[in-house]
Coordinates of N, CA, C and O in Angstrom, one line a residue:
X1 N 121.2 126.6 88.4 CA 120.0 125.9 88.2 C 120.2 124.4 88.6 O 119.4 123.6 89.1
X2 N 121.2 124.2 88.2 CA 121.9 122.4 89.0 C 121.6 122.6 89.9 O 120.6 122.0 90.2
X3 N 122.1 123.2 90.8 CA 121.7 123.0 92.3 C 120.1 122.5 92.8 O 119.7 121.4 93.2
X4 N 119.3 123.9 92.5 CA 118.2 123.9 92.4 C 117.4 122.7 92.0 O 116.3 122.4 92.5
X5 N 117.8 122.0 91.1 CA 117.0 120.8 90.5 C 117.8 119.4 92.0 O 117.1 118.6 92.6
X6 N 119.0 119.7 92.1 CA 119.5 118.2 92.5 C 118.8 118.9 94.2 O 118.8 117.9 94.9
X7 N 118.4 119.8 94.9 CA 118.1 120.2 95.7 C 116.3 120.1 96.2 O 115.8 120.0 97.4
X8 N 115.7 120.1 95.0 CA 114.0 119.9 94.8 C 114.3 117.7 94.4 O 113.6 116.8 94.9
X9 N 114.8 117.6 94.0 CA 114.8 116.0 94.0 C 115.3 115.7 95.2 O 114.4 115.1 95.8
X10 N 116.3 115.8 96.0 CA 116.8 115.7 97.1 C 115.5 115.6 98.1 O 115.1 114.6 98.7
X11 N 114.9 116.7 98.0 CA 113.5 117.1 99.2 C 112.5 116.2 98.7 O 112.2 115.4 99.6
X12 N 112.1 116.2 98.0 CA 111.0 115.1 97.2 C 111.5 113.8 98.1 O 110.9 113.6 99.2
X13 N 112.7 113.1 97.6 CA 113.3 112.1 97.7 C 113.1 111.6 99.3 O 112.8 110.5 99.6
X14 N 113.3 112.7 100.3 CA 113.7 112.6 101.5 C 112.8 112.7 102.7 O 112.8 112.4 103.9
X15 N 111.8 113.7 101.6 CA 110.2 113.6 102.3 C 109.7 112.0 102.3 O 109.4 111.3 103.3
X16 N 109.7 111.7 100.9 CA 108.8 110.6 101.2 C 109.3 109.4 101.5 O 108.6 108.4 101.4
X17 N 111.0 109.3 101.9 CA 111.3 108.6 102.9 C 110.7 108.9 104.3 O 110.3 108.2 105.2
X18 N 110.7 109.8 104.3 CA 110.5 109.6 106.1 C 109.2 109.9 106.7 O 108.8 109.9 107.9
X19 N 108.4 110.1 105.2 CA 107.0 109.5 105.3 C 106.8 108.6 105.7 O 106.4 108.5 106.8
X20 N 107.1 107.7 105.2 CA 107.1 106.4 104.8 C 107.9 105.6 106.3 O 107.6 104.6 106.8
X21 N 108.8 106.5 106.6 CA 109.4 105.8 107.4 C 108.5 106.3 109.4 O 108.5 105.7 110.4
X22 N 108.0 107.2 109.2 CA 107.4 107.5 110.2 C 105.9 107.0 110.1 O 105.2 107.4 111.1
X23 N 105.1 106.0 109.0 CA 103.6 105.2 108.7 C 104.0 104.0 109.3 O 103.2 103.2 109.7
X24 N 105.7 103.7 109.5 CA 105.8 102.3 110.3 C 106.4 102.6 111.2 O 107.4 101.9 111.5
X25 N 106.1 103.3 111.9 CA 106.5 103.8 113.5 C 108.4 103.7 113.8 O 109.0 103.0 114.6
X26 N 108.9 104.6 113.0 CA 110.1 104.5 113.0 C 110.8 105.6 113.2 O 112.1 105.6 113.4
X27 N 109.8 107.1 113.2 CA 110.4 108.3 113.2 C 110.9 108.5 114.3 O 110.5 109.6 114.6
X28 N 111.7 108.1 115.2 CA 112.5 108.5 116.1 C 114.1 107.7 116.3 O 115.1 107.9 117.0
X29 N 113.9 106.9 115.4 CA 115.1 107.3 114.8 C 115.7 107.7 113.4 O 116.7 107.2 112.9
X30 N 115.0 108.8 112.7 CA 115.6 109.7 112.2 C 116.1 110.9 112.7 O 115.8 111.6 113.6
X31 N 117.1 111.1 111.6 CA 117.6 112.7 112.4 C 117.0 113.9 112.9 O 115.9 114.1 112.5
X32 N 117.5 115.0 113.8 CA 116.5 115.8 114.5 C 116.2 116.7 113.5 O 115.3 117.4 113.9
X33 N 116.4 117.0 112.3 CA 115.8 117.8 110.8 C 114.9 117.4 110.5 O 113.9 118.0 110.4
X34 N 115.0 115.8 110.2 CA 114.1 115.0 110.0 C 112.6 115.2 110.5 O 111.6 115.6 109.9
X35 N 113.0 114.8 111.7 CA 112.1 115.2 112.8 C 111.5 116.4 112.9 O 110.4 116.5 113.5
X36 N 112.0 117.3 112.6 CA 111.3 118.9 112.3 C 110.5 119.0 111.3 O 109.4 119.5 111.2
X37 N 111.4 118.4 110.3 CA 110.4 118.9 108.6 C 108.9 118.0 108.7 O 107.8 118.3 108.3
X38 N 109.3 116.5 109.7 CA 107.8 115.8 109.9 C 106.8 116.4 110.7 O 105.6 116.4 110.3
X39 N 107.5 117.2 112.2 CA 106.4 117.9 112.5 C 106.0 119.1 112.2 O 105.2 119.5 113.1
X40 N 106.3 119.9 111.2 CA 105.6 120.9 110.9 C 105.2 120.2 109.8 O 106.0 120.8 109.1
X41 N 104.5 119.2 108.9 CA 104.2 118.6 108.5 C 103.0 118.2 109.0 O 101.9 118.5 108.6
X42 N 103.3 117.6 110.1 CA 101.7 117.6 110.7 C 101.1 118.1 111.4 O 100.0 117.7 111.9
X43 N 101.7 119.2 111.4 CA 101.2 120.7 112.1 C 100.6 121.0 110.8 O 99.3 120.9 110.7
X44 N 101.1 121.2 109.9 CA 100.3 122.3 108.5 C 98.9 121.1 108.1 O 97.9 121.6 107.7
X45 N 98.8 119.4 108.3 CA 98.0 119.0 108.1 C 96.5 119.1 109.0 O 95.4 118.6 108.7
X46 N 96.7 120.1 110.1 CA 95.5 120.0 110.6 C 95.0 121.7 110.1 O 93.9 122.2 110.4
X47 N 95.9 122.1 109.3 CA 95.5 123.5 108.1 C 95.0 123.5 107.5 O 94.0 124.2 107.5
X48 N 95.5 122.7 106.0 CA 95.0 122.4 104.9 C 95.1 120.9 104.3 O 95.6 120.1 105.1
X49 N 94.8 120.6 103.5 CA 94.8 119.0 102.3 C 96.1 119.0 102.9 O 96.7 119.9 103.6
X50 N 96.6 117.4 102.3 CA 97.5 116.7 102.4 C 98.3 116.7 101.6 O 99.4 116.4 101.8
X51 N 97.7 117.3 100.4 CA 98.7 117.5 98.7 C 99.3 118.8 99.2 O 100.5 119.0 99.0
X52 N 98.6 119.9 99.8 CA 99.1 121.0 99.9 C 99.8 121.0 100.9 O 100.8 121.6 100.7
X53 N 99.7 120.3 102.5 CA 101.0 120.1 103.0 C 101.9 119.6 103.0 O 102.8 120.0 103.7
X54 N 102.0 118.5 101.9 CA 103.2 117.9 101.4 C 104.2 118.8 100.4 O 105.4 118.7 100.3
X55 N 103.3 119.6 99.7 CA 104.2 120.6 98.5 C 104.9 121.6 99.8 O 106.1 122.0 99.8
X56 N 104.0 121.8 100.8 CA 105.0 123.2 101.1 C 105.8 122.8 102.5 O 106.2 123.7 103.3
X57 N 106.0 121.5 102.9 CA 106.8 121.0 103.6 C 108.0 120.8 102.3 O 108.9 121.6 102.4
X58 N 108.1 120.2 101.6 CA 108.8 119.8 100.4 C 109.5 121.4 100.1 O 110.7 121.6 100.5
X59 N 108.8 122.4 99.5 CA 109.3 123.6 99.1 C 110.3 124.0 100.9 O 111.4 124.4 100.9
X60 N 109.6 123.7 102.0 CA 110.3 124.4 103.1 C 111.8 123.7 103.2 O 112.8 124.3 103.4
X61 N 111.8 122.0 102.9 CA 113.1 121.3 102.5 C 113.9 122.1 101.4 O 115.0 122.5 101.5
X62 N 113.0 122.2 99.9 CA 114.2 122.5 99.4 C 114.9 123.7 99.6 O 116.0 123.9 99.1
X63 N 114.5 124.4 100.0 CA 114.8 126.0 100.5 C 116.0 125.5 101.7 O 117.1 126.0 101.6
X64 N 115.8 124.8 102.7 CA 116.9 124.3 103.4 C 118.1 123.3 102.3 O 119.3 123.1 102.6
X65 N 117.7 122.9 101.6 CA 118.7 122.3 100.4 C 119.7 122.9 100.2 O 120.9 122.9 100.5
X66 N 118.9 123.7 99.5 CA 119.6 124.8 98.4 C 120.2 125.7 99.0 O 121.2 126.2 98.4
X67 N 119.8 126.2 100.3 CA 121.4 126.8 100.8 C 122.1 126.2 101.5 O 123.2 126.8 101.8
X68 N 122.0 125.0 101.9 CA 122.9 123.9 102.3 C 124.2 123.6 101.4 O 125.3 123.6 101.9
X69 N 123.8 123.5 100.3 CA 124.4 122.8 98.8 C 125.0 124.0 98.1 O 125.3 123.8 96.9
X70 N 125.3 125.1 98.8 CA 125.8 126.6 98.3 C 125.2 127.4 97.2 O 125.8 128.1 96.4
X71 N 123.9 127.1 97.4 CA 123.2 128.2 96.3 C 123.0 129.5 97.2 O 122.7 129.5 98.4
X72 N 123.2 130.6 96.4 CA 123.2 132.2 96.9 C 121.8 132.8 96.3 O 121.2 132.6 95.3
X73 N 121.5 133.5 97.7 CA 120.0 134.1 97.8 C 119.1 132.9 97.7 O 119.2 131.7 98.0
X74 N 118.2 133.7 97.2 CA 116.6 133.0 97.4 C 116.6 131.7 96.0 O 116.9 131.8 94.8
X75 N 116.2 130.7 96.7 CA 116.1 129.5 95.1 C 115.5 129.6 94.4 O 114.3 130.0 94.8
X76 N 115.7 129.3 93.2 CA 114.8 129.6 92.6 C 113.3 128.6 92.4 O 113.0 127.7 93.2
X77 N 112.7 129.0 91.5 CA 111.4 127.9 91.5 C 111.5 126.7 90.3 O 111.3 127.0 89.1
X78 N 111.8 125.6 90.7 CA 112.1 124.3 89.9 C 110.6 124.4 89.4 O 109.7 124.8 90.0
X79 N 110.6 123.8 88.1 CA 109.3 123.3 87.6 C 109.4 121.4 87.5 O 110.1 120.7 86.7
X80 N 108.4 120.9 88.5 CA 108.6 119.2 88.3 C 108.2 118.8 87.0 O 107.3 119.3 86.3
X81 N 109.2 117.7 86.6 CA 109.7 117.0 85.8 C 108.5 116.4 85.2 O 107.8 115.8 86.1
X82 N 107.9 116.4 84.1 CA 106.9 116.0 83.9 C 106.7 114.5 83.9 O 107.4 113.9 83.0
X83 N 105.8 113.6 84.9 CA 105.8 112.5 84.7 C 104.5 111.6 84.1 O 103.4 112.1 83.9
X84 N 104.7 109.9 83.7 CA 103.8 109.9 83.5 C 102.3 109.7 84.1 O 102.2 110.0 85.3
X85 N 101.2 109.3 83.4 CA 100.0 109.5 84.5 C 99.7 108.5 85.4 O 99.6 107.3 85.1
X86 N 99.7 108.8 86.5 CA 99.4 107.5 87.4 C 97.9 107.7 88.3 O 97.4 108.8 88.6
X87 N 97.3 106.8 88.5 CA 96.5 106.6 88.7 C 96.7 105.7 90.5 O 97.3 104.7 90.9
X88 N 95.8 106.6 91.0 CA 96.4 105.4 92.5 C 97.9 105.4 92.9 O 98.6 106.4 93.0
X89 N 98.2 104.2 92.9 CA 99.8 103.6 93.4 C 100.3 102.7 91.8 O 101.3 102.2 91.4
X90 N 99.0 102.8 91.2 CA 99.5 102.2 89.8 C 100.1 102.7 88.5 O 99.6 103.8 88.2
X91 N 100.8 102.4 87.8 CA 102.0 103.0 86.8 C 100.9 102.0 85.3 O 100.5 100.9 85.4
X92 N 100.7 103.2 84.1 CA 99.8 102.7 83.2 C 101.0 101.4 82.5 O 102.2 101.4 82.2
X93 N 100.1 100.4 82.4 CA 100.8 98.8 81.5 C 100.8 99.2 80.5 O 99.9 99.8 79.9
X94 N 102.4 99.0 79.9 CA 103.0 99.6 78.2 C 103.2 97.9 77.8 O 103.8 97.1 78.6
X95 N 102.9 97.4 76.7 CA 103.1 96.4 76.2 C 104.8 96.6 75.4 O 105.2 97.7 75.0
X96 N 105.4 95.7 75.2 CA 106.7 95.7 74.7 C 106.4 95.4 73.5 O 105.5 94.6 73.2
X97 N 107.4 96.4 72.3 CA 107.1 96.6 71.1 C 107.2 94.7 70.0 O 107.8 93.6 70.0
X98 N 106.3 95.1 69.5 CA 106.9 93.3 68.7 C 108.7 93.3 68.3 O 109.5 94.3 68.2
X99 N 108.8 92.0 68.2 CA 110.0 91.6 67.7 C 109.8 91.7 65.8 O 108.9 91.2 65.1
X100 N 110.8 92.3 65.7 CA 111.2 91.8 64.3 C 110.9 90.8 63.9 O 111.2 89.9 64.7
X101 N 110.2 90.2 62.4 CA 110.3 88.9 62.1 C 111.5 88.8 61.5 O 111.9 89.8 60.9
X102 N 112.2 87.6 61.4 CA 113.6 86.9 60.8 C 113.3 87.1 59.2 O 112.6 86.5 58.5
X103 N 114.2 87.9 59.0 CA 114.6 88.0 57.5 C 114.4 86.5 56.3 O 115.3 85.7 56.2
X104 N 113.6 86.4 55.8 CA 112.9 85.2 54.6 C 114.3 84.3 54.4 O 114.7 83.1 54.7
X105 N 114.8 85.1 53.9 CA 116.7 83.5 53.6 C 117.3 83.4 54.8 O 117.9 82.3 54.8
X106 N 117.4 84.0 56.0 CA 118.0 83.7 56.6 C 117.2 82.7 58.1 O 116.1 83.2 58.5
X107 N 117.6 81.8 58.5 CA 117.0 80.9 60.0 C 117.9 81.0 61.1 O 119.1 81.1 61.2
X108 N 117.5 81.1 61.6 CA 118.5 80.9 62.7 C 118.8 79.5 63.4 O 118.3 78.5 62.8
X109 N 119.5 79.4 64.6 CA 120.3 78.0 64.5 C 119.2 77.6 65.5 O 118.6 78.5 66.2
X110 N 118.9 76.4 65.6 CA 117.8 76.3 66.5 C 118.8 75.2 68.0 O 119.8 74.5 67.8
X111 N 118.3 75.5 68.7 CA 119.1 75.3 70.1 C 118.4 74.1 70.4 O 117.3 73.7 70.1
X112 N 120.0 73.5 71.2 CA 119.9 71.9 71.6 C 118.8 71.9 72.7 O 118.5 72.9 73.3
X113 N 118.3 70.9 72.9 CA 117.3 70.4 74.2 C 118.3 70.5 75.2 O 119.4 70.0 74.9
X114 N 118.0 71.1 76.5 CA 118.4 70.9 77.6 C 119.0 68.8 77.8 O 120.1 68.4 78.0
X115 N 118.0 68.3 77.8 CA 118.3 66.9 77.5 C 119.6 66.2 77.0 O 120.5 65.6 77.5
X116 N 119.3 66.7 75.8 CA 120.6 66.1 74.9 C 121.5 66.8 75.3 O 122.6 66.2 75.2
X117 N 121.7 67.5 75.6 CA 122.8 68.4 76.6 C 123.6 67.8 77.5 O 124.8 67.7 77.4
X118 N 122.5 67.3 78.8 CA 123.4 67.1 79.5 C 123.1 65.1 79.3 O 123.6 64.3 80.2
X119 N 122.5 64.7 78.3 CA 123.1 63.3 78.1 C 124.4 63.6 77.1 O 125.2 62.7 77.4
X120 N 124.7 64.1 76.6 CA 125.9 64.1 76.0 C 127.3 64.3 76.9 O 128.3 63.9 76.6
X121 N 127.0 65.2 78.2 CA 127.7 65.4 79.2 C 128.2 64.5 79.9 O 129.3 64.3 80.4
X122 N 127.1 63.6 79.9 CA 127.0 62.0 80.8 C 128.5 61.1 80.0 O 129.5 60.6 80.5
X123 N 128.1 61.0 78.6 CA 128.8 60.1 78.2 C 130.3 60.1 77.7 O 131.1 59.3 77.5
X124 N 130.2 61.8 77.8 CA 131.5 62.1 77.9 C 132.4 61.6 79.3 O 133.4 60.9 79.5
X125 N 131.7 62.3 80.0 CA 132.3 62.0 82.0 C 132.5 60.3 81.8 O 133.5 59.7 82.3
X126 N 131.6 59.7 81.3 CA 132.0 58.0 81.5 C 133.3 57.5 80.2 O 134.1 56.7 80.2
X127 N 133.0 58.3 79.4 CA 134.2 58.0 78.5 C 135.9 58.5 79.4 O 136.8 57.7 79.8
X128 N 135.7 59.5 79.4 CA 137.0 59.9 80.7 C 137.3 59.3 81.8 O 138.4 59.2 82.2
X129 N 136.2 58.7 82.5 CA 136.1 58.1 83.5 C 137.2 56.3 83.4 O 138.1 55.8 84.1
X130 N 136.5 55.7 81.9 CA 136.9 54.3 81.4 C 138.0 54.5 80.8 O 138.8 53.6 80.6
X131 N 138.3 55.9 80.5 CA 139.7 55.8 79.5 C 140.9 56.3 80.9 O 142.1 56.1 80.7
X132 N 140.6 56.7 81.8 CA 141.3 56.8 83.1 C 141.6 55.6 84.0 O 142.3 55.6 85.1
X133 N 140.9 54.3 83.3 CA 141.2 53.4 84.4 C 142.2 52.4 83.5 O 142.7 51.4 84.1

């Protein structure tokens, strides 16, 4: 079943590289697989939807995967990874959980100004400077 899974991510993975890589006019130089899995790809899109020829371009990769990768007989059927909902090209906005408030007795150390920082730096370097000459 390892195989099977790193074999269905693989195809996912590699489809929509060279989607992607053939939408900016680049598919000729990918490899001649490459090049096959794309055009029956857009052979099956003048068949059916685009969702449907992408799943069974994908299924046709991972089936070349997975006996690539030494799986015996027929592969099996991965079930995808349940993700979350997306909407468009957009991923739903999760706010970050609050911070803890600081325990009542205890403060924390409150941090120098950038300023005093590097004026204190200054007067060191001229102290070194006058005690060097």
């Amino acid at each position: 079943m390892m195989i099977a899974r790193r074999a269905d991510t693989r195809a996912r993975a590699d489809f929509a590289t060279w989607k992607m890589i053939a939408k900016l006019n680049g598919a000729s130089g990918l490899p001649p697989a490459a090049q096959e899995f794309l055009a029956s790809y857009k052979a099956r899109l003048g068949d059916m939807p685009e969702d449907e020829a992408t799943e069974a371009t994908i299924r046709e990769m991972y089936k070349a995967y997975y006996a690539e990768m030494g799986g015996g007989g027929a592969p099996p059927e991965v079930k995808p990874v349940a993700a979350e909902p997306v909407t468009g090209n957009v991923t739903a906005f999760r706010k970050l959980p609050p911070k803890k408030a600081a325990q009542s007795g205890t403060t924390a150390p409150r941090k120098l100004p950038v300023a005093l920082i590097f004026a204190a730096l200054c007067v060191v370097y001229v102290g070194v400077r006058l005690y060097w000459q």
